[in-house]
CSV table of C-alpha atoms in Angstrom, one decimal:
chain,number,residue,atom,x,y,z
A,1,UNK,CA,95.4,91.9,147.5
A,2,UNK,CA,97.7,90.7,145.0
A,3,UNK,CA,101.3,91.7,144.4
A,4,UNK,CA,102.6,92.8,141.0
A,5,UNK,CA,106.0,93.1,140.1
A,6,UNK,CA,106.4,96.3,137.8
A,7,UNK,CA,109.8,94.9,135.7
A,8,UNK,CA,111.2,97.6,133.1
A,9,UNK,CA,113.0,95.5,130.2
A,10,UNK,CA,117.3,95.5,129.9
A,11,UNK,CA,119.4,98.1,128.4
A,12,UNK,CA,118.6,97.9,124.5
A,13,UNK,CA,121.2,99.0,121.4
A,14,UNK,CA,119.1,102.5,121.8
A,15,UNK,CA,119.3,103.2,125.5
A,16,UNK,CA,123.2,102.9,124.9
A,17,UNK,CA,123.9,105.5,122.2
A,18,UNK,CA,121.2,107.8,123.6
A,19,UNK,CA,118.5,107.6,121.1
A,20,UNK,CA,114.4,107.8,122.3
A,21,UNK,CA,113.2,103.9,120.8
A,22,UNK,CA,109.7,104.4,121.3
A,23,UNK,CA,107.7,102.1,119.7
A,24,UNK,CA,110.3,101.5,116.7
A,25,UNK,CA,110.7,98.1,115.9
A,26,UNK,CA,113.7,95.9,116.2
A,27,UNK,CA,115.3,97.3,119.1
A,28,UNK,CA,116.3,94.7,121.0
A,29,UNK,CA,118.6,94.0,124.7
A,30,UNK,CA,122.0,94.7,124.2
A,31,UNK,CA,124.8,92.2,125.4
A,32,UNK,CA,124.6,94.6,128.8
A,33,UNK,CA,120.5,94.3,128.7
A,34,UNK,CA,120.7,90.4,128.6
A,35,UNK,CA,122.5,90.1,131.3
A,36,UNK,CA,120.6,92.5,133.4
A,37,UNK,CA,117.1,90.7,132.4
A,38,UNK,CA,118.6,87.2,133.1
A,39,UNK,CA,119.8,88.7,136.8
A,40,UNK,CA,116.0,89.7,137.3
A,41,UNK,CA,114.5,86.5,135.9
A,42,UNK,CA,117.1,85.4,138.3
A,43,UNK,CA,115.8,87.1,141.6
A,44,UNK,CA,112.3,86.6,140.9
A,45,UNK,CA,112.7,82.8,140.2
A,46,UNK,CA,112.7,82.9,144.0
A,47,UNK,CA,108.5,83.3,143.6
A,48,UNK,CA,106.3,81.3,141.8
A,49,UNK,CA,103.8,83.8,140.2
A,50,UNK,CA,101.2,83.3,138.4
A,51,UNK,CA,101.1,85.3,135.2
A,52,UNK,CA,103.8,87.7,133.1
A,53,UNK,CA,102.3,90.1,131.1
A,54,UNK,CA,104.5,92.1,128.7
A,55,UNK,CA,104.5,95.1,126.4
A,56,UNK,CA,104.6,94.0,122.8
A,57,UNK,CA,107.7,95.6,122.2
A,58,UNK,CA,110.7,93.2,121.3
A,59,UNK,CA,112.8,94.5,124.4
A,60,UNK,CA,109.7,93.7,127.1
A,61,UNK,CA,108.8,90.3,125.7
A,62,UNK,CA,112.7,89.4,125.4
A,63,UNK,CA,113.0,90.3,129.2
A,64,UNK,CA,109.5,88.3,129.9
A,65,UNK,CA,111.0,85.7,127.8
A,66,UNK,CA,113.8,85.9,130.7
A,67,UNK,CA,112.0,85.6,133.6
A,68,UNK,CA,109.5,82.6,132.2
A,69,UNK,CA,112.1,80.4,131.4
A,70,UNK,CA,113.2,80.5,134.9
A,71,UNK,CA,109.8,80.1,136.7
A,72,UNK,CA,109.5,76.3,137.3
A,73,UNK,CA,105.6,76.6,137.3
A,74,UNK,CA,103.7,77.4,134.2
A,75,UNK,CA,102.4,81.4,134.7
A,76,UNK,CA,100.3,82.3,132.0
A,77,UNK,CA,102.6,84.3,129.4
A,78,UNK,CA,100.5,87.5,128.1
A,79,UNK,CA,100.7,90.8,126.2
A,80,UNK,CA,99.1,93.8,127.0
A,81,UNK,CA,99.1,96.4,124.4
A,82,UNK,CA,97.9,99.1,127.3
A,83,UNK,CA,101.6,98.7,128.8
A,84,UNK,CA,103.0,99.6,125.9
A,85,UNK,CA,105.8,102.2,125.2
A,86,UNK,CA,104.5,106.2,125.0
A,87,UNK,CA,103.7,107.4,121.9
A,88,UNK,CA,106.6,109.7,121.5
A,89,UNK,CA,105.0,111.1,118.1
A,90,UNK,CA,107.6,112.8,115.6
A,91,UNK,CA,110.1,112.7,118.8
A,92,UNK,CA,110.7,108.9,118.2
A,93,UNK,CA,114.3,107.6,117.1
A,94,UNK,CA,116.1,111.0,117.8
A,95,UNK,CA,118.9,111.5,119.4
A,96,UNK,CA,118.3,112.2,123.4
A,97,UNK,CA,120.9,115.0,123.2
A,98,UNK,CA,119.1,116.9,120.0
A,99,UNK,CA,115.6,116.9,122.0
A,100,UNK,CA,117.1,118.3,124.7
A,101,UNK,CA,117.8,121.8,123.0
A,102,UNK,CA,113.8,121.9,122.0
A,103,UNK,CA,111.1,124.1,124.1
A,104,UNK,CA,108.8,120.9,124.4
A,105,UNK,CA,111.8,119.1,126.8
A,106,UNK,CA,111.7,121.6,129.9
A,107,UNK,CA,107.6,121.0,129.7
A,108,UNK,CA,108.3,117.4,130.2
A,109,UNK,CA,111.0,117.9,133.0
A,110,UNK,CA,108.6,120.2,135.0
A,111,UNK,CA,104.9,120.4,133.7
A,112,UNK,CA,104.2,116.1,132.1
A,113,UNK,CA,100.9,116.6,132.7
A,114,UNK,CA,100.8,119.5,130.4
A,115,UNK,CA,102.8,117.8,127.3
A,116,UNK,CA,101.6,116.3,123.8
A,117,UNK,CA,104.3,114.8,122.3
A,118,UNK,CA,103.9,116.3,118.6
A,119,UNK,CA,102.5,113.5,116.2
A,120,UNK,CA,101.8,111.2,119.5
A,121,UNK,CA,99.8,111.3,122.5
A,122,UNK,CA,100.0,113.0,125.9
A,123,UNK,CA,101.7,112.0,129.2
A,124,UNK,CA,98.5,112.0,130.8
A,125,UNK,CA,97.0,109.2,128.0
A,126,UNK,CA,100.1,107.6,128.6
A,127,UNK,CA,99.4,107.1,132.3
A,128,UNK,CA,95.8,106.5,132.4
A,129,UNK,CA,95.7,104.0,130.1
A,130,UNK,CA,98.9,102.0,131.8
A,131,UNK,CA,97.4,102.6,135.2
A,132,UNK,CA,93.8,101.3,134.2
A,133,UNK,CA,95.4,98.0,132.5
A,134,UNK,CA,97.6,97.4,135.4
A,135,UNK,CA,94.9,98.2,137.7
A,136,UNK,CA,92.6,95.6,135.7
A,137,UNK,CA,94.6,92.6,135.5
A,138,UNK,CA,95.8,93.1,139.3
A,139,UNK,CA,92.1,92.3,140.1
A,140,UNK,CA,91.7,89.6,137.4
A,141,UNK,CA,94.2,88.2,139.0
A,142,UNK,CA,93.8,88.5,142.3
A,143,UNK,CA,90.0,87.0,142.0
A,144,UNK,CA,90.9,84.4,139.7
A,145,UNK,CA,94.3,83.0,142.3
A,146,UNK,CA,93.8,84.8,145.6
A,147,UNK,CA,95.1,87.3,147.3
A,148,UNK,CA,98.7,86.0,147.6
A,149,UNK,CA,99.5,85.7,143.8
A,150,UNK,CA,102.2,87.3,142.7
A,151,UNK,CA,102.3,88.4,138.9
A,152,UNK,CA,105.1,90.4,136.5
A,153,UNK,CA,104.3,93.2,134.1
A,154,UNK,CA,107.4,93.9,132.0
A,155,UNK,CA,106.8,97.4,130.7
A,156,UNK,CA,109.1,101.0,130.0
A,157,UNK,CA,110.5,103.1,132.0
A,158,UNK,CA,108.1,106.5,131.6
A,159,UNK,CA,105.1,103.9,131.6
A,160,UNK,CA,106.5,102.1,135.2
A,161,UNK,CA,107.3,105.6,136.6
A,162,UNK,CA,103.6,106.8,135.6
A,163,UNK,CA,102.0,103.9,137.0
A,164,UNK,CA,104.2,104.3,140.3
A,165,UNK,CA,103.4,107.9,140.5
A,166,UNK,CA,99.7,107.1,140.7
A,167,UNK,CA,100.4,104.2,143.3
A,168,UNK,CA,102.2,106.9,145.5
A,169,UNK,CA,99.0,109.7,144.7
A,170,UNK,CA,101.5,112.2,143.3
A,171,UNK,CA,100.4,114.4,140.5
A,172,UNK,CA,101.9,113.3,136.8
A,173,UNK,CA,103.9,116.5,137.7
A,174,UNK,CA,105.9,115.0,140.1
A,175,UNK,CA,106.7,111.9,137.8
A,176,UNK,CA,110.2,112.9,137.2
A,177,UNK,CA,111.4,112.1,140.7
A,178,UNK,CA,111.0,108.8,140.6
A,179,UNK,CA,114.1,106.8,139.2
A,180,UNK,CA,113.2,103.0,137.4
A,181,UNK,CA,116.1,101.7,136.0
A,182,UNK,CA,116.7,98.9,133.1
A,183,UNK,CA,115.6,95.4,133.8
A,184,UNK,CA,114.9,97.4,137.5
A,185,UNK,CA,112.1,95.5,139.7
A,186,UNK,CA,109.3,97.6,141.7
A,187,UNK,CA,106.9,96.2,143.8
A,188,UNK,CA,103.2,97.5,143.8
A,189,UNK,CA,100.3,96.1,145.9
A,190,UNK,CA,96.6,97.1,145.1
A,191,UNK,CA,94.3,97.3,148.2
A,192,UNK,CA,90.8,98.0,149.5
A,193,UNK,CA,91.8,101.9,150.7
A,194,UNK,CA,94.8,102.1,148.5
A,195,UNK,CA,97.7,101.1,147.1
A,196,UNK,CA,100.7,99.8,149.1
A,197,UNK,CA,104.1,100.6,147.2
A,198,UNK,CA,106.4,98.0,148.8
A,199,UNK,CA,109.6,98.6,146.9
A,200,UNK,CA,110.7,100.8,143.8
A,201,UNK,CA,113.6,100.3,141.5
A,202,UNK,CA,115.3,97.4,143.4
A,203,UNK,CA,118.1,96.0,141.1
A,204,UNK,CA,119.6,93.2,143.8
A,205,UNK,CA,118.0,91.8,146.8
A,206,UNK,CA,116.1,88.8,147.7
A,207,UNK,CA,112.4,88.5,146.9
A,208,UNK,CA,112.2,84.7,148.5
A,209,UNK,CA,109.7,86.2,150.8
A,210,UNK,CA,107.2,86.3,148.6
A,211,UNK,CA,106.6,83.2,148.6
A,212,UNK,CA,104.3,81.9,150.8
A,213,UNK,CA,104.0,85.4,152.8
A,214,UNK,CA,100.7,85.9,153.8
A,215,UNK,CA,98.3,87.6,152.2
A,216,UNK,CA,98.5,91.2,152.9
A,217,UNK,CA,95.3,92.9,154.3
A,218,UNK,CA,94.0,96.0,153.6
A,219,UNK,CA,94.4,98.2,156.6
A,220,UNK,CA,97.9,99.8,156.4
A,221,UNK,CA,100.5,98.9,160.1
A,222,UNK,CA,100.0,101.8,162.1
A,223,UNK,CA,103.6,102.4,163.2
A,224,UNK,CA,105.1,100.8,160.5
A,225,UNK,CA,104.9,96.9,161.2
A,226,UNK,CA,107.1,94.1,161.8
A,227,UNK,CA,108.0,93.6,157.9
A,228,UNK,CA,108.3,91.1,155.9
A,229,UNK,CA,109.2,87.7,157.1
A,230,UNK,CA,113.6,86.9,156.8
A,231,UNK,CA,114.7,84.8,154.2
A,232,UNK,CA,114.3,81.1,155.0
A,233,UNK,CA,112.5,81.6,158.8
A,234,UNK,CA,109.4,82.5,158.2
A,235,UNK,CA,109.3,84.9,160.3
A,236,UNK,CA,109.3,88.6,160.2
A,237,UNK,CA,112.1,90.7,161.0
A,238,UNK,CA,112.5,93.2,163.5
């Protein structure tokens, strides 16, 4: 199976004065945002992988920008228009703190599954259409490189929680309880039975052993297995 990297872009001007971007254009990292995506590009320059595929959005394609220009292959640089941002309808550009006070904002703490953003789509579009694009290229990739490759998608937060959410077989309704913060890096793994979800919302930490690890197979370690091998031995740890 191969491994994707699920990478949400930096902190944007919007994310720090609390406003809900969406798909508006021009919002771009912030000073705080470029520094986050260059520490990412930063720990995943440790693995040579084979494609980065980004949301069209300014903020995903500045963070993929990021991480390319640190690999010292050549991945193939691609947009995905499935991995975009949620619609967020007539909820798009308001402050976080005003849509908090409407009726819709308790349906999307407790009940996703149930909301329709008013003038955009619903959660569950939202996840089933990031889920079958991820999903899709995984296995693109996978038979086009092998089993080994490694890839990035550079996506949003609601879309990498969704897609997470279905890796771990919880219900849309349970979204909320996952945590992916900016320029954050999850690990995802798509096998025969089912997904493996090796790490979520790592912001530090090497990723060196990546490279080269053997391919994973399908059958999940009963009792937990002997991890990944330790930085620089090539071995697994205890």
């Amino acid at each position: 199976m191969a491994t994707v990297l699920l990478v949400r872009h930096g902190r944007t001007t919007a994310n720090a004065t609390g406003v809900l971007a969406g798909r508006t254009a021009g919002v771009r990292l912030d000073a705080v945002g470029r520094t986050q995506a260059d520490r990412t590009a930063e720990r995943i320059a440790a693995v040579p992988v084979v494609a980065v595929v980004s949301s069209p959005l300014e903020r995903c394609r500045q963070t993929a920008r990021a991480i390319l220009d640190r690999q010292t292959g050549e991945p193939a640089s691609l947009i995905e228009r499935a991995i975009t941002e949620a619609d967020y309808g007539q909820w798009q550009g308001r402050k976080l703190a005003d849509l908090a006070k409407e009726p819709l904002w308790r349906t999307v703490q407790a009940n996703p599954s149930a909301v329709v953003f008013p003038g955009g789509e619903s959660m569950q579009t939202m996840q089933s259409r990031a889920v079958a694009a991820v999903r899709r290229i995984d296995a693109e990739i996978e038979a086009e490189h092998g089993p080994g490759a490694v890839w990035v998608a550079v996506s949003h937060g609601d879309i990498i929680k969704s897609v997470l959410a279905d890796a771990f077989g919880m219900h849309l309704d349970l979204f909320q309880r996952i945590g992916v913060g900016p320029a954050s890096v999850s690990v995802v793994r798509y096998g025969e039975h089912r997904p493996e979800v090796v790490a979520t919302n790592t912001e530090s930490g090497d990723l060196s052993w990546l490279r080269g690890a053997p391919a994973p197979t399908g059958d999940a370690a009963v009792g937990g297995g002997a991890g990944h091998p330790e930085p620089g031995t090539g071995t697994a740890g205890a």
